[in-house]
PDB file of C-alpha atoms and ligand atoms in Angstrom:
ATOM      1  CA  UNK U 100      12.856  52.669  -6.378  1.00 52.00           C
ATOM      2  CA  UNK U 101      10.055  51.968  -4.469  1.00 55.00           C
ATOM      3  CA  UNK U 102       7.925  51.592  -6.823  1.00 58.00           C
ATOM      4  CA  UNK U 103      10.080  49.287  -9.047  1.00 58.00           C
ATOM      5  CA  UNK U 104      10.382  47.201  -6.210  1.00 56.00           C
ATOM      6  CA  UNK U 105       6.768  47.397  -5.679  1.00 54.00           C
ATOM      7  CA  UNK U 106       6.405  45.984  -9.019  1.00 54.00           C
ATOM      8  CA  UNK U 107       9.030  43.049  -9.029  1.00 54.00           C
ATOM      9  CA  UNK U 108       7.341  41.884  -6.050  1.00 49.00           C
ATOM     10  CA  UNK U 109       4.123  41.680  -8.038  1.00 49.00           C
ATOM     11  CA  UNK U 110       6.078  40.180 -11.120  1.00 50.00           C
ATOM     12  CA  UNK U 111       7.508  37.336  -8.849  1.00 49.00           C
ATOM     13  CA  UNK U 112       4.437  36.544  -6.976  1.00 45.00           C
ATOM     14  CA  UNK U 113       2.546  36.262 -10.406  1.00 45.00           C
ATOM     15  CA  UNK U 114       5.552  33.751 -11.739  1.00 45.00           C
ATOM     16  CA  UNK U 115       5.036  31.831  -8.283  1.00 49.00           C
ATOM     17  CA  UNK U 116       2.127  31.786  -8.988  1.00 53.00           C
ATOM     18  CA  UNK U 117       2.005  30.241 -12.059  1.00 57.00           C
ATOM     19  CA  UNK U 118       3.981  27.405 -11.286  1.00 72.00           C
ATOM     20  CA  UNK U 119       2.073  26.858  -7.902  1.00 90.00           C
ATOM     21  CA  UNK U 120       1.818  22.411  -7.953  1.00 97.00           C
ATOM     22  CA  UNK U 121      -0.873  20.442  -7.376  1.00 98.00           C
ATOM     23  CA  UNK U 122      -0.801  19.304  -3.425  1.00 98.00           C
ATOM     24  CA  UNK U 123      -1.130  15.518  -2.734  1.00 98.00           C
ATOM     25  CA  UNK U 124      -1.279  14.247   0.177  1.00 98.00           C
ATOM     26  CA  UNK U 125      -1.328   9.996   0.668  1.00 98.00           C
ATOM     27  CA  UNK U 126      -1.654   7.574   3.162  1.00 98.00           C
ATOM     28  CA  UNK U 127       0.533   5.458   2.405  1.00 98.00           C
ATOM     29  CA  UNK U 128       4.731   6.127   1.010  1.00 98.00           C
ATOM     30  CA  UNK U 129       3.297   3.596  -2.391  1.00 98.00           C
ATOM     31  CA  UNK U 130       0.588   5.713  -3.222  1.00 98.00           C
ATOM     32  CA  UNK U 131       3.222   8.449  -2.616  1.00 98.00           C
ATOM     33  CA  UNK U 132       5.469   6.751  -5.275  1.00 98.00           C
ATOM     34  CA  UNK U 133       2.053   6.272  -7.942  1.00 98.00           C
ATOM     35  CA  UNK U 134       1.558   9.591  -7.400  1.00 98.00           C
ATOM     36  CA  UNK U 135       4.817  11.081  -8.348  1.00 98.00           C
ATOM     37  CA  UNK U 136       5.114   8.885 -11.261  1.00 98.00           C
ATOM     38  CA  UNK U 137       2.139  10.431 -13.174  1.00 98.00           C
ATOM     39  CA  UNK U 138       2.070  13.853 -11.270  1.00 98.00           C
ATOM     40  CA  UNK U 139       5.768  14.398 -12.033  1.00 98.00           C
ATOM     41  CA  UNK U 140       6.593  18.337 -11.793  1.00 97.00           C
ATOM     42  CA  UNK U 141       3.612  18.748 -11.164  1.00 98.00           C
ATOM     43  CA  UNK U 142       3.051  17.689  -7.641  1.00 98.00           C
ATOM     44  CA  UNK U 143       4.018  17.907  -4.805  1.00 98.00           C
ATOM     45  CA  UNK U 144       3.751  15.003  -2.699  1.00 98.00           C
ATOM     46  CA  UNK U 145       3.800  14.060   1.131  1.00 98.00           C
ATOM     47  CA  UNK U 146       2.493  10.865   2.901  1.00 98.00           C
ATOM     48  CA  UNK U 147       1.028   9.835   6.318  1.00 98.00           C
ATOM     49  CA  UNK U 148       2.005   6.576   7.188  1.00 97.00           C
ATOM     50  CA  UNK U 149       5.048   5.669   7.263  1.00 97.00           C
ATOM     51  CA  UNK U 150       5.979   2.216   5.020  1.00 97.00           C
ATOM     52  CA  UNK U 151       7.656   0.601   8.915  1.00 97.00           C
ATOM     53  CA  UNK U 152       4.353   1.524  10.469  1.00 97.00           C
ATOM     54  CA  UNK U 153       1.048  -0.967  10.192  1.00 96.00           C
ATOM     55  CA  UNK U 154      -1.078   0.919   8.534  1.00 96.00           C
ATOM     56  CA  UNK U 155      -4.777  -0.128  10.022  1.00 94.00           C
ATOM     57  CA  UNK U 156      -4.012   1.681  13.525  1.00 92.00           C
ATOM     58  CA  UNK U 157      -2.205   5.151  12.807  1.00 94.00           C
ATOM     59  CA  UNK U 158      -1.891   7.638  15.732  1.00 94.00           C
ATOM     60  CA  UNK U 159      -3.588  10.865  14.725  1.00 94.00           C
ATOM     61  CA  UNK U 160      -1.385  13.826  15.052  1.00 94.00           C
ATOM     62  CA  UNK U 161      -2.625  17.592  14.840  1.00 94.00           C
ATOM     63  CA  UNK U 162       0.295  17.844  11.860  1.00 96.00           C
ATOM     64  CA  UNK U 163      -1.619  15.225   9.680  1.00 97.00           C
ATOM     65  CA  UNK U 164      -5.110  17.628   9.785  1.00 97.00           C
ATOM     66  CA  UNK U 165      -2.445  20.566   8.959  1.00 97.00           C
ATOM     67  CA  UNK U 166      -1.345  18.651   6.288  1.00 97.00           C
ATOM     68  CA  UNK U 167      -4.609  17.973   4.659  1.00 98.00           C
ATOM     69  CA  UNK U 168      -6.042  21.228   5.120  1.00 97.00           C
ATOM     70  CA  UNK U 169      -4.025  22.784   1.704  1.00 95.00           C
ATOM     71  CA  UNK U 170      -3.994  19.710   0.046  1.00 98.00           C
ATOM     72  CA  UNK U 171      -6.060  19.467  -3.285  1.00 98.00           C
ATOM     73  CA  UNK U 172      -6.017  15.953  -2.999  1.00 98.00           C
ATOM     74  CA  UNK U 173      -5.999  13.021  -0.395  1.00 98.00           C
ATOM     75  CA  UNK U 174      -5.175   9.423  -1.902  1.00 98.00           C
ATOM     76  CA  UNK U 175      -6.710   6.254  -0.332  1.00 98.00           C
ATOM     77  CA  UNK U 176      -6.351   2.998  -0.390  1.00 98.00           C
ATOM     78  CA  UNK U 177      -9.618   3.116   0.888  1.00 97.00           C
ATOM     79  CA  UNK U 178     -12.170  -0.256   1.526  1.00 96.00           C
ATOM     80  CA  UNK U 179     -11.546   0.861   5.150  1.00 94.00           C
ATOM     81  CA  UNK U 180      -7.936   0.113   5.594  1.00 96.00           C
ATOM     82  CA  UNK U 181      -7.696   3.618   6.614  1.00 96.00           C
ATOM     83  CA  UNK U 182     -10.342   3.512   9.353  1.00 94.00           C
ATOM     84  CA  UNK U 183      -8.662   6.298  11.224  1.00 95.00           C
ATOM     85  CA  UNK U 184      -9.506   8.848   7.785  1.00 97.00           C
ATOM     86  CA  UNK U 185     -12.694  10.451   8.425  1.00 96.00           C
ATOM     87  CA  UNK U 186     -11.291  11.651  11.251  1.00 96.00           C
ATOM     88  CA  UNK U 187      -8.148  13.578   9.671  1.00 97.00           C
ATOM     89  CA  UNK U 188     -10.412  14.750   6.879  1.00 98.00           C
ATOM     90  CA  UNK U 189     -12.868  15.952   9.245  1.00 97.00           C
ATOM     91  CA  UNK U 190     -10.408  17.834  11.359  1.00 96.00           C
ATOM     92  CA  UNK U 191      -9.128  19.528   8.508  1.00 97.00           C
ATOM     93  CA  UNK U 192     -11.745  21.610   7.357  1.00 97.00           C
ATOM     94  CA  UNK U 193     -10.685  21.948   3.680  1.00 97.00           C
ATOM     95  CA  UNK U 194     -13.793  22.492   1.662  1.00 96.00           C
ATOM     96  CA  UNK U 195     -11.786  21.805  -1.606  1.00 95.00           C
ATOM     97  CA  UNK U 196     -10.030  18.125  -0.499  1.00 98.00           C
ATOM     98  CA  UNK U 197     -10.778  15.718  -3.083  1.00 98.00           C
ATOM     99  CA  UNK U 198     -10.616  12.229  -1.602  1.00 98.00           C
ATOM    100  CA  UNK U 199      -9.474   9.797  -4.113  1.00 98.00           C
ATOM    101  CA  UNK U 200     -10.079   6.583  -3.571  1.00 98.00           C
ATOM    102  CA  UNK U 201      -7.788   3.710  -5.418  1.00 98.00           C
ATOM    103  CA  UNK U 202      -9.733   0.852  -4.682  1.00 98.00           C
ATOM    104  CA  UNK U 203     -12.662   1.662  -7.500  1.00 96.00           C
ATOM    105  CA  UNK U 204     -11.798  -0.044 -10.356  1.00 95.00           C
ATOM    106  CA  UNK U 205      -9.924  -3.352  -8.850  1.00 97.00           C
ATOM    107  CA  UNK U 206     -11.052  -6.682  -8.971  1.00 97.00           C
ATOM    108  CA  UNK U 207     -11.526  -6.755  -4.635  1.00 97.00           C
ATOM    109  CA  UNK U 208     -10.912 -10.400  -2.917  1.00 96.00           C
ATOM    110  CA  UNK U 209     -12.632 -11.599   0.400  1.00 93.00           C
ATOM    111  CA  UNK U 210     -15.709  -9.334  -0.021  1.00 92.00           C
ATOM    112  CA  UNK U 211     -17.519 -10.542   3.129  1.00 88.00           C
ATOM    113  CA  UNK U 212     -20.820 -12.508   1.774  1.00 84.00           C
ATOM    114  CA  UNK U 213     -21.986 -12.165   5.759  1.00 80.00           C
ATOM    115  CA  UNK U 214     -22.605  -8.854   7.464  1.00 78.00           C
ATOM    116  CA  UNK U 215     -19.469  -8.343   9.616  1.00 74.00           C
ATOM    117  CA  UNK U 216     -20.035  -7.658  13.217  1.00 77.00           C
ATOM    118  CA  UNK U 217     -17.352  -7.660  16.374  1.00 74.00           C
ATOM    119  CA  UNK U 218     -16.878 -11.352  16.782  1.00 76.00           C
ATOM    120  CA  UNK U 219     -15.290 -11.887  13.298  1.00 73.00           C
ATOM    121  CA  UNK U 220     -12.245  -9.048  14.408  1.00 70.00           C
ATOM    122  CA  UNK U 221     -11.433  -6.466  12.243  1.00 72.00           C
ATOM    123  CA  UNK U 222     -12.552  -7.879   9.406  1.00 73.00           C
ATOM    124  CA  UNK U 223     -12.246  -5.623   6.451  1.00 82.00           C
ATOM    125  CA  UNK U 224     -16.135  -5.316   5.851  1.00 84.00           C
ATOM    126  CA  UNK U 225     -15.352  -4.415   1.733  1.00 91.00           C
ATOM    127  CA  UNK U 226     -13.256  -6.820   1.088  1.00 94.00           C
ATOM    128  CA  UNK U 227      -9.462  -6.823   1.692  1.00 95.00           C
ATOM    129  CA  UNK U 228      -7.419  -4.059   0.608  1.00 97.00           C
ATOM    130  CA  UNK U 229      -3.983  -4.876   0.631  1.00 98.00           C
ATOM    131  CA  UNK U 230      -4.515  -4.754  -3.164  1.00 98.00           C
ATOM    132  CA  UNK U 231      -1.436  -2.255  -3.582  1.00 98.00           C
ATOM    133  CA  UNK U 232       0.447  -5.048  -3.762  1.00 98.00           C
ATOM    134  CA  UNK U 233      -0.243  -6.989  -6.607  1.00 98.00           C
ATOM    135  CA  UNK U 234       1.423  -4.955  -9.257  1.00 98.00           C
ATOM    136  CA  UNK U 235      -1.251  -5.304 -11.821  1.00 98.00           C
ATOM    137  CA  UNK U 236      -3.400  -3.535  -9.628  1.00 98.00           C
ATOM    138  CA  UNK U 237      -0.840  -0.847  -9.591  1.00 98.00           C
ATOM    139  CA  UNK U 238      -2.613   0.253 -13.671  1.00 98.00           C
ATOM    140  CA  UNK U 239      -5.981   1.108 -12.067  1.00 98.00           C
ATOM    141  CA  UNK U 240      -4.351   2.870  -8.585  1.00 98.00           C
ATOM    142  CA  UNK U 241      -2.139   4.944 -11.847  1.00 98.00           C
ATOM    143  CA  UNK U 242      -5.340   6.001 -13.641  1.00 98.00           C
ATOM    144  CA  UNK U 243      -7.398   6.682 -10.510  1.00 98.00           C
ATOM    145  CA  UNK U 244      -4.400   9.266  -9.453  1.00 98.00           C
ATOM    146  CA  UNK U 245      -4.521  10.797 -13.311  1.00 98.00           C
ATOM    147  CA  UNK U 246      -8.345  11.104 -13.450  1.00 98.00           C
ATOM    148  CA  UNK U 247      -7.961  13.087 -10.222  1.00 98.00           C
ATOM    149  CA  UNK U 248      -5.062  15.027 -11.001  1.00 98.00           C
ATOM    150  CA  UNK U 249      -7.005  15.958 -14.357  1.00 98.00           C
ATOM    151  CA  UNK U 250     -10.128  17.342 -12.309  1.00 97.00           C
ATOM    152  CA  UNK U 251      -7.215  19.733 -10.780  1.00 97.00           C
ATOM    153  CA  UNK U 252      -5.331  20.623 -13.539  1.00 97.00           C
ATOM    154  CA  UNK U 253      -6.978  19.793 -16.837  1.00 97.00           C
ATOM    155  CA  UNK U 254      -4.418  21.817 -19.454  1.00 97.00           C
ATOM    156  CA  UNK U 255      -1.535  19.126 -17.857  1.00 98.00           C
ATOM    157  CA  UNK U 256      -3.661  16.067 -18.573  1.00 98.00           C
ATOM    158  CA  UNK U 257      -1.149  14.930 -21.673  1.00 98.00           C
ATOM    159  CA  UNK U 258       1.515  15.098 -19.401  1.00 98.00           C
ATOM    160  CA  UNK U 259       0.217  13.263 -16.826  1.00 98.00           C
ATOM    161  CA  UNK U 260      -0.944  10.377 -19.464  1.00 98.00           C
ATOM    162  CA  UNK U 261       3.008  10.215 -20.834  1.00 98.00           C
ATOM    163  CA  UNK U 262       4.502   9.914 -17.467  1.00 98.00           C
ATOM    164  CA  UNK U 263       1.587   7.000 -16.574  1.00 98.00           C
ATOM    165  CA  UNK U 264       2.649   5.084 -20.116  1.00 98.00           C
ATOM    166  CA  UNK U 265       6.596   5.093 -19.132  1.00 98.00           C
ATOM    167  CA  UNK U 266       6.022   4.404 -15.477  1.00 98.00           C
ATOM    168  CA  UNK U 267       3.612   1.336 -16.589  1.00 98.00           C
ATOM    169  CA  UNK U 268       6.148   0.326 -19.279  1.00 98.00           C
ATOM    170  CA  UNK U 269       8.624   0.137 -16.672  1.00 98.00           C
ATOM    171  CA  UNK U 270       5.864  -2.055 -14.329  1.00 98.00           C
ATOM    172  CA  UNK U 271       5.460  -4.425 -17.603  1.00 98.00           C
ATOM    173  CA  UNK U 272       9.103  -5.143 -18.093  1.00 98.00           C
ATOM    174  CA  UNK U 273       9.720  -5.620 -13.928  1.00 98.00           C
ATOM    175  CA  UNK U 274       6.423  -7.611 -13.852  1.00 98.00           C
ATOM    176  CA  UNK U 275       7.883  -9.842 -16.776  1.00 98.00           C
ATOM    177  CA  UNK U 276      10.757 -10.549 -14.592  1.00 98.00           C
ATOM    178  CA  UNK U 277       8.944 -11.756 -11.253  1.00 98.00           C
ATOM    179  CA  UNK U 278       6.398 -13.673 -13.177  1.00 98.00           C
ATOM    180  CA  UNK U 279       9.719 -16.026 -14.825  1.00 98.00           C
ATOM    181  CA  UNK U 280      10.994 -15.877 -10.777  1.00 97.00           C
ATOM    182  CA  UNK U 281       7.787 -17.057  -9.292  1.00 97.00           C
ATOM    183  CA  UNK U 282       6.889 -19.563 -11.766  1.00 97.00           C
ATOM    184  CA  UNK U 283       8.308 -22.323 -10.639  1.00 96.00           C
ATOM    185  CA  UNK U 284       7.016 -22.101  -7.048  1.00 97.00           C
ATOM    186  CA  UNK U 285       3.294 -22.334  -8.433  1.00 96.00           C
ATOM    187  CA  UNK U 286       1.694 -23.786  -5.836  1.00 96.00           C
ATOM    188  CA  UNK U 287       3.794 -23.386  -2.909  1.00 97.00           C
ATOM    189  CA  UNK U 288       2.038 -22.849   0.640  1.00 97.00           C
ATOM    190  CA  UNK U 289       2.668 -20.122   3.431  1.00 97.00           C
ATOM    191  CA  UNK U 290       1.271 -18.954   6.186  1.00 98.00           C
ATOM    192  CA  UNK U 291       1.388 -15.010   6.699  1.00 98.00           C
ATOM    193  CA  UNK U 292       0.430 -13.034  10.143  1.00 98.00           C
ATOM    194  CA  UNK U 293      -2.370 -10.939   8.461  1.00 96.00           C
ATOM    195  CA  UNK U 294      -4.099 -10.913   5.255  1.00 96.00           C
ATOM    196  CA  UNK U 295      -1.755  -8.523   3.473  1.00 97.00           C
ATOM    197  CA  UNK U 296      -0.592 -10.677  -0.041  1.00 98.00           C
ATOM    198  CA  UNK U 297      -3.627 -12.395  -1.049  1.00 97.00           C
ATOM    199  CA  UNK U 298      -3.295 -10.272  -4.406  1.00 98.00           C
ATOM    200  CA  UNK U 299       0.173 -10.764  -4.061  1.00 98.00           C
ATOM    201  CA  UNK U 300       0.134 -14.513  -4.054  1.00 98.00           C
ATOM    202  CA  UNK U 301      -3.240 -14.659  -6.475  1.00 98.00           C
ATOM    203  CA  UNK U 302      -0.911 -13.328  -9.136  1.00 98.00           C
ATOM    204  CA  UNK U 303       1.757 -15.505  -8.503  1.00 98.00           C
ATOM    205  CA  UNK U 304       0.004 -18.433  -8.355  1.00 97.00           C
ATOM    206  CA  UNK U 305       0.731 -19.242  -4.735  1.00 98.00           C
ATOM    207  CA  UNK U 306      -1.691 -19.782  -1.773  1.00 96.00           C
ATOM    208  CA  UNK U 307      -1.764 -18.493   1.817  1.00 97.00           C
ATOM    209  CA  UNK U 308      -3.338 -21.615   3.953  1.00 96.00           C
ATOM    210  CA  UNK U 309      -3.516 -19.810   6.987  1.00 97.00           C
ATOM    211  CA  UNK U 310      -2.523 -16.553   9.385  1.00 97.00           C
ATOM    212  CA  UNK U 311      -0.521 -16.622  12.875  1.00 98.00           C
ATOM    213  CA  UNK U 312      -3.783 -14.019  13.628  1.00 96.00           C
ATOM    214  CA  UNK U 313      -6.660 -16.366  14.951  1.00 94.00           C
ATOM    215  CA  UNK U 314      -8.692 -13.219  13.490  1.00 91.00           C
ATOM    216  CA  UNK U 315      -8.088 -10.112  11.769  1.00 88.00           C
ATOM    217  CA  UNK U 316      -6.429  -7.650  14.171  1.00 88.00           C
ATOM    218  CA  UNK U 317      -6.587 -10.223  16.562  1.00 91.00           C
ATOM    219  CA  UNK U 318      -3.213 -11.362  18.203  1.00 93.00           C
ATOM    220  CA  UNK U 319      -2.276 -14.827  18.498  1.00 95.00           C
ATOM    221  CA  UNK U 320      -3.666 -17.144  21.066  1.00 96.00           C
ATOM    222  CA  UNK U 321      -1.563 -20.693  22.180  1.00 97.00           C
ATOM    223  CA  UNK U 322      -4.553 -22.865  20.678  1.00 97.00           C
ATOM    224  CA  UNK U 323      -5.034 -20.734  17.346  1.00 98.00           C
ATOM    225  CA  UNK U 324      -1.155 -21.764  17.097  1.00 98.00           C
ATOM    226  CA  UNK U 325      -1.155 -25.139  17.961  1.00 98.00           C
ATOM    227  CA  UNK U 326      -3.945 -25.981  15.169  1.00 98.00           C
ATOM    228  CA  UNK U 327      -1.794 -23.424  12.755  1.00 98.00           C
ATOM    229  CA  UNK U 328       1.408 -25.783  13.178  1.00 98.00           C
ATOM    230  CA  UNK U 329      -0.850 -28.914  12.702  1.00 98.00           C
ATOM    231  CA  UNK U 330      -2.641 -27.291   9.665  1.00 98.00           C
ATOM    232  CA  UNK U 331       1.132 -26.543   8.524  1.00 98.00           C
ATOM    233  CA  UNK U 332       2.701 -29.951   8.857  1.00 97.00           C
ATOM    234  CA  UNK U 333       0.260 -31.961   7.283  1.00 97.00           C
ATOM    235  CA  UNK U 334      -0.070 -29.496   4.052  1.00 96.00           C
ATOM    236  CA  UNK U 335       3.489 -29.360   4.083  1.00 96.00           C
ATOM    237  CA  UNK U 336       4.193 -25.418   4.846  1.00 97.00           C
ATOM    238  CA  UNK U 337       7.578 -24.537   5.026  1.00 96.00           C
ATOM    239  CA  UNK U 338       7.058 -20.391   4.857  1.00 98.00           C
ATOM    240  CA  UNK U 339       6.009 -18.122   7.554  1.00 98.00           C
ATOM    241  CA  UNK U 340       6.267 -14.602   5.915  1.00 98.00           C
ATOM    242  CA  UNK U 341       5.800 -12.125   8.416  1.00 98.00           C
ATOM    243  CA  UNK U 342       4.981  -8.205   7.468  1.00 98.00           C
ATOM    244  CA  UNK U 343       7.888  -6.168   8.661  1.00 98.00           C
ATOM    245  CA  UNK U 344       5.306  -4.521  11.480  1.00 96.00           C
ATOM    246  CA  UNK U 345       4.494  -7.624  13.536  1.00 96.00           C
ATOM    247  CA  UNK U 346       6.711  -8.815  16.423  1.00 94.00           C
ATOM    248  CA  UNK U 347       8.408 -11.816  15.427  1.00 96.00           C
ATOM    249  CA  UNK U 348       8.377 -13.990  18.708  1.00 96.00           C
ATOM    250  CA  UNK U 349       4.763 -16.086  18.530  1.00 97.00           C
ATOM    251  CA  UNK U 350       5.553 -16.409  14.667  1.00 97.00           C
ATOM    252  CA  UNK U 351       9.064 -17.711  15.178  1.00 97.00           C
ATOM    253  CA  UNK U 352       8.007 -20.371  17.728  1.00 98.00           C
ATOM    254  CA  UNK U 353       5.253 -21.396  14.852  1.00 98.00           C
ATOM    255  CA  UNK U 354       7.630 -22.009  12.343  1.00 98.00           C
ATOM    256  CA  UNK U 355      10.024 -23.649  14.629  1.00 98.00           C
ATOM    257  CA  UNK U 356       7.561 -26.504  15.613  1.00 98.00           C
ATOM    258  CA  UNK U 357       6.229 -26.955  11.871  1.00 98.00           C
ATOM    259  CA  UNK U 358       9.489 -27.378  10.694  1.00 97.00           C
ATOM    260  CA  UNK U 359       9.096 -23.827   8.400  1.00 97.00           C
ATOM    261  CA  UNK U 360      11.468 -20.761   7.980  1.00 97.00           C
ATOM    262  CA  UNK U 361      10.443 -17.372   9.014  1.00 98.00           C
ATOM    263  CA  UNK U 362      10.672 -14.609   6.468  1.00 98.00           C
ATOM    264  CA  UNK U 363      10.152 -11.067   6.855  1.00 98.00           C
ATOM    265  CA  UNK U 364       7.912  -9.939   4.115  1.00 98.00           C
ATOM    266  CA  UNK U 365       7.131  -6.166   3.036  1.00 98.00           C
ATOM    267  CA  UNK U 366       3.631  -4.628   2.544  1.00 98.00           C
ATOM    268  CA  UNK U 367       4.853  -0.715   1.641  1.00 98.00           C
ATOM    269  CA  UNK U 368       7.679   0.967  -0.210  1.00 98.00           C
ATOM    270  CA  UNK U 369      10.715   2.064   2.613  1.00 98.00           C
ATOM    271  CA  UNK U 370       9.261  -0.437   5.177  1.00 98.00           C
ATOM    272  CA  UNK U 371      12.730  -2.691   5.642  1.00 98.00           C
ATOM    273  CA  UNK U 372      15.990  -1.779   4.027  1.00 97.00           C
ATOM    274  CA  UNK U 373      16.486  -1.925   0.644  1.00 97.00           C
ATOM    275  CA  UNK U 374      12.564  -1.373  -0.279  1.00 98.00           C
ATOM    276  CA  UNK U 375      13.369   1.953  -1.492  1.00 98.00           C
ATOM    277  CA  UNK U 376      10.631   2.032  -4.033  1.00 98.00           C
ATOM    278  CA  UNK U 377       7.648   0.380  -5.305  1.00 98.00           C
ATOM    279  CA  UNK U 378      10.161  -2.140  -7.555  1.00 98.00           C
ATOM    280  CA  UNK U 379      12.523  -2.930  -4.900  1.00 98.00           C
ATOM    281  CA  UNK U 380       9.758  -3.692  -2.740  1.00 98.00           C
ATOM    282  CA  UNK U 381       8.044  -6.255  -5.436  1.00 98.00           C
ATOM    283  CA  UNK U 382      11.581  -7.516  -5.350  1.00 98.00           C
ATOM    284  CA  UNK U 383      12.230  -8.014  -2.032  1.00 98.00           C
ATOM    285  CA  UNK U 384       8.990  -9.966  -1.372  1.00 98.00           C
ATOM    286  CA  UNK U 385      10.225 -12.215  -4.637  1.00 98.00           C
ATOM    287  CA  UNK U 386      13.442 -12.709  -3.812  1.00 97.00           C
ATOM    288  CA  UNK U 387      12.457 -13.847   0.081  1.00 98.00           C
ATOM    289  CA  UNK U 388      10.076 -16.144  -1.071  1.00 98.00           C
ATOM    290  CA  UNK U 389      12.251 -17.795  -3.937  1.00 97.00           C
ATOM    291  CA  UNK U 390      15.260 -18.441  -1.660  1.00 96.00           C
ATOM    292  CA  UNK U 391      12.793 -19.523   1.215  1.00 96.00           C
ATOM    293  CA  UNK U 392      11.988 -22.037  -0.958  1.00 94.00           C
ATOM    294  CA  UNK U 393      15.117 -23.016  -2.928  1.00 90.00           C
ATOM    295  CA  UNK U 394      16.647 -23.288   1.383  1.00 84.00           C
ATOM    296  CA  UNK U 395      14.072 -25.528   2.115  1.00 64.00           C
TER     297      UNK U 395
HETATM  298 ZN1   ZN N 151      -5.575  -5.697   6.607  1.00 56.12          ZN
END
């Protein structure tokens, strides 16, 4: 009996075994979402930051090295948004972590053409990455996460390539969608708090004339938002969209005295209701902006 038990012990470890999946860990809940998509069974996947929390200032728990240290990989948005990453890595002393970084292969905007020093703010010194949320971007952060998830497990790489093509056939047809939404407002102005949709509105076609933060990281000072309100009412802005971290007092008053409406915009998937997942949150950010406009 013993021995039989012995031996089904042995069996069932061996079949655990087998199906053991490949650990992710990501900062942020979208890269959690990308990462699922192509990883499918395959994964399992946890995140750091939650999509309600601003990701450039994180408070490092012990819990986030614990995570990390049996992870096989760790998924950036890197270009420095995560500033507080070295740090977790660091502390969790897993020789094996793979640190993938998403940013490689997009097209960055704002590269600073200046070295950045203190007196600019938090300037993000390799250009801004907020790139997540453009969804054509979304194709290289997809084959960044498969080229990484190959290195792990290389016999599941046809798998992983099937579950990128119907997840970015499903981007295509959404993408279709917001592109006949947006097109009318080519064009249209807003002001935002931070820099978080200039790939956002690049695709579109729209243009963000100016930020409620006199700097980067920055808060707002009474003269940065008196010459923001002039700025606004003589190029005609009627949007203030506002990330769904930032208090909305300062920004309010802006839009108030420009004569603008104050929309809460969303930079990650499960930051405000109904931004469930990556499409939802592409919609959300749509949808404000189209009615913002069609009110005004
Ligand atoms: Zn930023």
């Amino acid at each position: 009996m013993k021995k039989l038990m012995l031996t089904l012990t042995i069996l069932l470890g061996l079949a655990a075994a087998g199906e053991a999946k490949i650990k992710v860990v990501t900062s942020l809940s979208d890269l959690a979402e990308f990462t699922k998509a192509v990883g499918g069974d395959k994964v399992e996947v946890d995140f750091l930051v939650r999509g309600s929390q601003n990701p450039h200032y994180i408070e490092i728990k012990p819990s986030y090295m614990l995570k990390l240290k049996s992870a096989n990989l760790f998924v950036t948005i890197g270009m420095q948004l995560e500033i507080w990453a070295p740090q977790i890595i660091d502390g969790s002393r897993n020789p094996i972590l793979i640190v993938v970084d998403c940013s490689k292969n997009v097209k960055k905007l704002e590269v600073p053409s200046v070295k950045v020093d203190a007196s600019m703010g938090d300037v993000h010194p390799f250009g801004n990455p907020h790139y997540w949320l453009d969804p054509e971007n979304v194709k290289a952060i997809l084959q960044e996460i498969l080229d990484n998830l190959v290195k792990v497990s290389p016999a599941d790489a046809e798998y992983f390539k099937s579950n990128l093509k119907a997840y970015m056939k499903k981007l295509d047809a959404k993408m279709a969608e917001w592109m006949l939404l947006m097109s009318p407002l080519k064009g249209t102005k807003l002001v935002t708090y931070h820099t978080s949709f200039s790939y956002f509105v690049e695709r579109f076609g729209l243009s963000v004339v100016g930020y409620v933060e006199p700097k980067p990281g920055i808060p707002p000072t009474p003269s940065h938002s008196t010459e923001l309100i002039q700025l606004m009412r003589s190029s005609g802005v009627k949007i203030v969209g506002l990330e769904q971290y930032y208090e909305d007092n300062t920004p309010g008053q802006i839009a108030i005295a420009a004569g603008a409406r104050l929309i809460r915009l969303c930079t990650s998937v499960g930051g405000m209701d109904g931004t469930g997942d990556y499409f939802q949150l592409i919609d959300h950010n749509v949808r404000a902006i189209v009615s913002a406009v069609k009110g005004s």
